[in-house]
């Protein structure tokens, strides 16, 4: 019975998207924060918010590259990520952040993953939340004792 309960907790923690923020350009005069949106292509967030806003003549291109990379078995879809970031404008990025209630910073890039587990293990130490207009970056490590690592691309 305890085993079933622990499995259900793991599935509740998985999410189809998350925001990752990193502090870049640490200088004496200014500090710039870059935020990314990590999205699983199998979740409803991608199908209801991101996919309908892409121009119809680009949808076939993106769908074909996603299928090619999914057949290879890559958790991080590199070619699809490059293509969607080239096709999506800055205004659409702002629309995605507003619709997902992240009002702190504008997202500068979308990262596409093949499943929600790959999203949950991708850089969790930089996972960000926006609470009352202030950016909070989680700096926790894995509670089991290991350090999270970046997923292999190939």
PDB file of C-alpha atoms in Angstrom:
ATOM      1  CA  UNK A   1       0.000   0.000   0.000  1.00  0.00           C
ATOM      2  CA  UNK A   2       2.853   2.375   0.778  1.00  0.00           C
ATOM      3  CA  UNK A   3       4.388   1.660  -2.634  1.00  0.00           C
ATOM      4  CA  UNK A   4       1.215   2.785  -4.463  1.00  0.00           C
ATOM      5  CA  UNK A   5       1.060   5.975  -2.389  1.00  0.00           C
ATOM      6  CA  UNK A   6       4.662   6.896  -3.237  1.00  0.00           C
ATOM      7  CA  UNK A   7       4.020   6.352  -6.952  1.00  0.00           C
ATOM      8  CA  UNK A   8       1.023   8.675  -6.855  1.00  0.00           C
ATOM      9  CA  UNK A   9       3.110  11.405  -5.198  1.00  0.00           C
ATOM     10  CA  UNK A  10       5.691  11.173  -7.972  1.00  0.00           C
ATOM     11  CA  UNK A  11       3.014  11.589 -10.630  1.00  0.00           C
ATOM     12  CA  UNK A  12       1.517  14.591  -8.840  1.00  0.00           C
ATOM     13  CA  UNK A  13       4.884  16.360  -8.856  1.00  0.00           C
ATOM     14  CA  UNK A  14       5.334  15.948 -12.620  1.00  0.00           C
ATOM     15  CA  UNK A  15       4.233  18.926 -14.647  1.00  0.00           C
ATOM     16  CA  UNK A  16       4.012  19.585 -18.335  1.00  0.00           C
ATOM     17  CA  UNK A  17       5.858  22.883 -18.138  1.00  0.00           C
ATOM     18  CA  UNK A  18       8.112  24.929 -15.906  1.00  0.00           C
ATOM     19  CA  UNK A  19      10.037  28.168 -15.985  1.00  0.00           C
ATOM     20  CA  UNK A  20      13.819  28.159 -15.691  1.00  0.00           C
ATOM     21  CA  UNK A  21      15.609  31.403 -14.856  1.00  0.00           C
ATOM     22  CA  UNK A  22      19.340  31.979 -14.727  1.00  0.00           C
ATOM     23  CA  UNK A  23      21.189  35.076 -13.674  1.00  0.00           C
ATOM     24  CA  UNK A  24      23.493  36.016 -16.524  1.00  0.00           C
ATOM     25  CA  UNK A  25      26.049  38.735 -17.026  1.00  0.00           C
ATOM     26  CA  UNK A  26      26.934  39.191 -13.366  1.00  0.00           C
ATOM     27  CA  UNK A  27      28.781  42.452 -13.477  1.00  0.00           C
ATOM     28  CA  UNK A  28      29.421  45.247 -11.033  1.00  0.00           C
ATOM     29  CA  UNK A  29      26.967  47.566 -12.761  1.00  0.00           C
ATOM     30  CA  UNK A  30      24.089  45.345 -13.806  1.00  0.00           C
ATOM     31  CA  UNK A  31      22.729  41.848 -13.536  1.00  0.00           C
ATOM     32  CA  UNK A  32      20.490  40.383 -16.217  1.00  0.00           C
ATOM     33  CA  UNK A  33      18.128  37.459 -15.727  1.00  0.00           C
ATOM     34  CA  UNK A  34      17.182  35.166 -18.616  1.00  0.00           C
ATOM     35  CA  UNK A  35      14.105  32.969 -18.351  1.00  0.00           C
ATOM     36  CA  UNK A  36      13.145  29.964 -20.458  1.00  0.00           C
ATOM     37  CA  UNK A  37       9.908  28.016 -20.769  1.00  0.00           C
ATOM     38  CA  UNK A  38      10.436  24.238 -20.702  1.00  0.00           C
ATOM     39  CA  UNK A  39       7.413  22.465 -22.219  1.00  0.00           C
ATOM     40  CA  UNK A  40       6.497  18.841 -22.827  1.00  0.00           C
ATOM     41  CA  UNK A  41       4.919  18.292 -26.241  1.00  0.00           C
ATOM     42  CA  UNK A  42       2.576  15.619 -24.868  1.00  0.00           C
ATOM     43  CA  UNK A  43       0.877  17.867 -22.296  1.00  0.00           C
ATOM     44  CA  UNK A  44      -2.169  20.086 -22.766  1.00  0.00           C
ATOM     45  CA  UNK A  45      -0.166  23.292 -22.270  1.00  0.00           C
ATOM     46  CA  UNK A  46       1.601  22.777 -25.581  1.00  0.00           C
ATOM     47  CA  UNK A  47      -1.558  21.719 -27.424  1.00  0.00           C
ATOM     48  CA  UNK A  48      -3.849  24.469 -26.092  1.00  0.00           C
ATOM     49  CA  UNK A  49      -1.607  27.520 -25.627  1.00  0.00           C
ATOM     50  CA  UNK A  50       1.474  27.271 -27.844  1.00  0.00           C
ATOM     51  CA  UNK A  51       0.423  25.140 -30.827  1.00  0.00           C
ATOM     52  CA  UNK A  52      -2.688  27.170 -31.881  1.00  0.00           C
ATOM     53  CA  UNK A  53      -0.762  30.468 -31.871  1.00  0.00           C
ATOM     54  CA  UNK A  54       1.814  29.297 -34.430  1.00  0.00           C
ATOM     55  CA  UNK A  55       1.061  30.228 -38.031  1.00  0.00           C
ATOM     56  CA  UNK A  56      -0.668  27.382 -39.919  1.00  0.00           C
ATOM     57  CA  UNK A  57       1.959  27.159 -42.666  1.00  0.00           C
ATOM     58  CA  UNK A  58       4.678  26.575 -40.014  1.00  0.00           C
ATOM     59  CA  UNK A  59       2.761  23.914 -38.066  1.00  0.00           C
ATOM     60  CA  UNK A  60       3.576  21.128 -40.546  1.00  0.00           C
ATOM     61  CA  UNK A  61       7.304  21.940 -40.395  1.00  0.00           C
ATOM     62  CA  UNK A  62       7.349  21.844 -36.595  1.00  0.00           C
ATOM     63  CA  UNK A  63       5.232  18.678 -36.410  1.00  0.00           C
ATOM     64  CA  UNK A  64       7.485  16.820 -38.853  1.00  0.00           C
ATOM     65  CA  UNK A  65      10.677  17.739 -36.962  1.00  0.00           C
ATOM     66  CA  UNK A  66       9.059  16.725 -33.663  1.00  0.00           C
ATOM     67  CA  UNK A  67       8.132  13.309 -35.076  1.00  0.00           C
ATOM     68  CA  UNK A  68      11.637  12.763 -36.491  1.00  0.00           C
ATOM     69  CA  UNK A  69      13.234  13.531 -33.124  1.00  0.00           C
ATOM     70  CA  UNK A  70      10.728  11.460 -31.155  1.00  0.00           C
ATOM     71  CA  UNK A  71      11.571   8.432 -33.312  1.00  0.00           C
ATOM     72  CA  UNK A  72      15.234   8.889 -32.383  1.00  0.00           C
ATOM     73  CA  UNK A  73      14.289   8.750 -28.698  1.00  0.00           C
ATOM     74  CA  UNK A  74      15.781  12.091 -27.615  1.00  0.00           C
ATOM     75  CA  UNK A  75      14.295  13.577 -24.428  1.00  0.00           C
ATOM     76  CA  UNK A  76      15.347  17.116 -25.466  1.00  0.00           C
ATOM     77  CA  UNK A  77      14.150  18.024 -28.960  1.00  0.00           C
ATOM     78  CA  UNK A  78      16.985  20.225 -30.273  1.00  0.00           C
ATOM     79  CA  UNK A  79      15.957  20.791 -33.892  1.00  0.00           C
ATOM     80  CA  UNK A  80      12.326  21.476 -32.945  1.00  0.00           C
ATOM     81  CA  UNK A  81      13.452  23.909 -30.255  1.00  0.00           C
ATOM     82  CA  UNK A  82      15.613  25.821 -32.738  1.00  0.00           C
ATOM     83  CA  UNK A  83      12.792  25.915 -35.269  1.00  0.00           C
ATOM     84  CA  UNK A  84      10.068  27.077 -32.879  1.00  0.00           C
ATOM     85  CA  UNK A  85      12.296  29.803 -31.411  1.00  0.00           C
ATOM     86  CA  UNK A  86      13.035  31.040 -34.926  1.00  0.00           C
ATOM     87  CA  UNK A  87       9.334  31.149 -35.864  1.00  0.00           C
ATOM     88  CA  UNK A  88       7.785  32.541 -32.656  1.00  0.00           C
ATOM     89  CA  UNK A  89       7.900  36.310 -32.186  1.00  0.00           C
ATOM     90  CA  UNK A  90       8.562  38.318 -29.019  1.00  0.00           C
ATOM     91  CA  UNK A  91       4.865  39.238 -28.738  1.00  0.00           C
ATOM     92  CA  UNK A  92       3.889  35.559 -28.708  1.00  0.00           C
ATOM     93  CA  UNK A  93       6.477  34.869 -25.995  1.00  0.00           C
ATOM     94  CA  UNK A  94       4.831  37.580 -23.877  1.00  0.00           C
ATOM     95  CA  UNK A  95       1.427  36.014 -24.552  1.00  0.00           C
ATOM     96  CA  UNK A  96       2.691  32.607 -23.369  1.00  0.00           C
ATOM     97  CA  UNK A  97       4.048  34.053 -20.119  1.00  0.00           C
ATOM     98  CA  UNK A  98       0.818  35.940 -19.412  1.00  0.00           C
ATOM     99  CA  UNK A  99      -1.376  32.928 -20.111  1.00  0.00           C
ATOM    100  CA  UNK A 100       0.743  30.751 -17.773  1.00  0.00           C
ATOM    101  CA  UNK A 101       0.682  33.445 -15.011  1.00  0.00           C
ATOM    102  CA  UNK A 102       4.408  34.226 -15.004  1.00  0.00           C
ATOM    103  CA  UNK A 103       4.465  38.020 -14.766  1.00  0.00           C
ATOM    104  CA  UNK A 104       8.025  38.603 -13.527  1.00  0.00           C
ATOM    105  CA  UNK A 105      10.118  38.380 -16.679  1.00  0.00           C
ATOM    106  CA  UNK A 106       9.445  37.731 -20.333  1.00  0.00           C
ATOM    107  CA  UNK A 107      10.513  34.338 -21.610  1.00  0.00           C
ATOM    108  CA  UNK A 108      13.324  34.553 -24.144  1.00  0.00           C
ATOM    109  CA  UNK A 109      13.291  30.942 -25.344  1.00  0.00           C
ATOM    110  CA  UNK A 110      11.056  27.859 -25.467  1.00  0.00           C
ATOM    111  CA  UNK A 111      12.617  24.458 -24.752  1.00  0.00           C
ATOM    112  CA  UNK A 112      10.717  21.442 -26.114  1.00  0.00           C
ATOM    113  CA  UNK A 113      10.853  18.015 -24.447  1.00  0.00           C
ATOM    114  CA  UNK A 114       9.384  14.674 -25.460  1.00  0.00           C
ATOM    115  CA  UNK A 115       7.692  13.903 -22.104  1.00  0.00           C
ATOM    116  CA  UNK A 116       6.866  15.518 -18.774  1.00  0.00           C
ATOM    117  CA  UNK A 117       9.494  13.516 -16.859  1.00  0.00           C
ATOM    118  CA  UNK A 118      12.245  15.079 -18.966  1.00  0.00           C
ATOM    119  CA  UNK A 119      10.841  18.521 -18.107  1.00  0.00           C
ATOM    120  CA  UNK A 120      10.828  17.755 -14.379  1.00  0.00           C
ATOM    121  CA  UNK A 121      14.492  16.656 -14.257  1.00  0.00           C
ATOM    122  CA  UNK A 122      15.907  19.408 -16.506  1.00  0.00           C
ATOM    123  CA  UNK A 123      17.830  21.935 -14.342  1.00  0.00           C
ATOM    124  CA  UNK A 124      15.551  21.836 -11.271  1.00  0.00           C
ATOM    125  CA  UNK A 125      17.975  23.996  -9.293  1.00  0.00           C
ATOM    126  CA  UNK A 126      17.066  26.944 -11.545  1.00  0.00           C
ATOM    127  CA  UNK A 127      13.300  26.417 -11.472  1.00  0.00           C
ATOM    128  CA  UNK A 128      11.607  29.784 -11.006  1.00  0.00           C
ATOM    129  CA  UNK A 129       8.321  30.978  -9.575  1.00  0.00           C
ATOM    130  CA  UNK A 130       6.713  34.390  -9.708  1.00  0.00           C
ATOM    131  CA  UNK A 131       5.074  35.310  -6.405  1.00  0.00           C
ATOM    132  CA  UNK A 132       3.552  38.793  -6.012  1.00  0.00           C
ATOM    133  CA  UNK A 133       5.629  40.121  -8.894  1.00  0.00           C
ATOM    134  CA  UNK A 134       8.939  38.943  -7.420  1.00  0.00           C
ATOM    135  CA  UNK A 135      11.117  36.282  -8.983  1.00  0.00           C
ATOM    136  CA  UNK A 136      12.034  33.370  -6.711  1.00  0.00           C
ATOM    137  CA  UNK A 137      14.543  30.817  -7.984  1.00  0.00           C
ATOM    138  CA  UNK A 138      14.574  27.480  -6.166  1.00  0.00           C
ATOM    139  CA  UNK A 139      18.127  26.563  -5.169  1.00  0.00           C
ATOM    140  CA  UNK A 140      17.379  23.157  -3.684  1.00  0.00           C
ATOM    141  CA  UNK A 141      19.301  19.993  -4.487  1.00  0.00           C
ATOM    142  CA  UNK A 142      17.896  16.512  -4.864  1.00  0.00           C
ATOM    143  CA  UNK A 143      16.621  15.207  -1.527  1.00  0.00           C
ATOM    144  CA  UNK A 144      17.923  11.699  -2.278  1.00  0.00           C
ATOM    145  CA  UNK A 145      21.490  12.981  -2.274  1.00  0.00           C
ATOM    146  CA  UNK A 146      22.399  13.094  -5.950  1.00  0.00           C
ATOM    147  CA  UNK A 147      22.923  16.178  -8.035  1.00  0.00           C
ATOM    148  CA  UNK A 148      20.642  16.750 -11.004  1.00  0.00           C
ATOM    149  CA  UNK A 149      22.342  16.629 -14.359  1.00  0.00           C
ATOM    150  CA  UNK A 150      21.470  17.919 -17.758  1.00  0.00           C
ATOM    151  CA  UNK A 151      19.756  15.395 -20.015  1.00  0.00           C
ATOM    152  CA  UNK A 152      21.783  14.056 -22.946  1.00  0.00           C
ATOM    153  CA  UNK A 153      20.767  15.468 -26.301  1.00  0.00           C
ATOM    154  CA  UNK A 154      21.525  12.367 -28.369  1.00  0.00           C
TER     155      UNK A 154
END
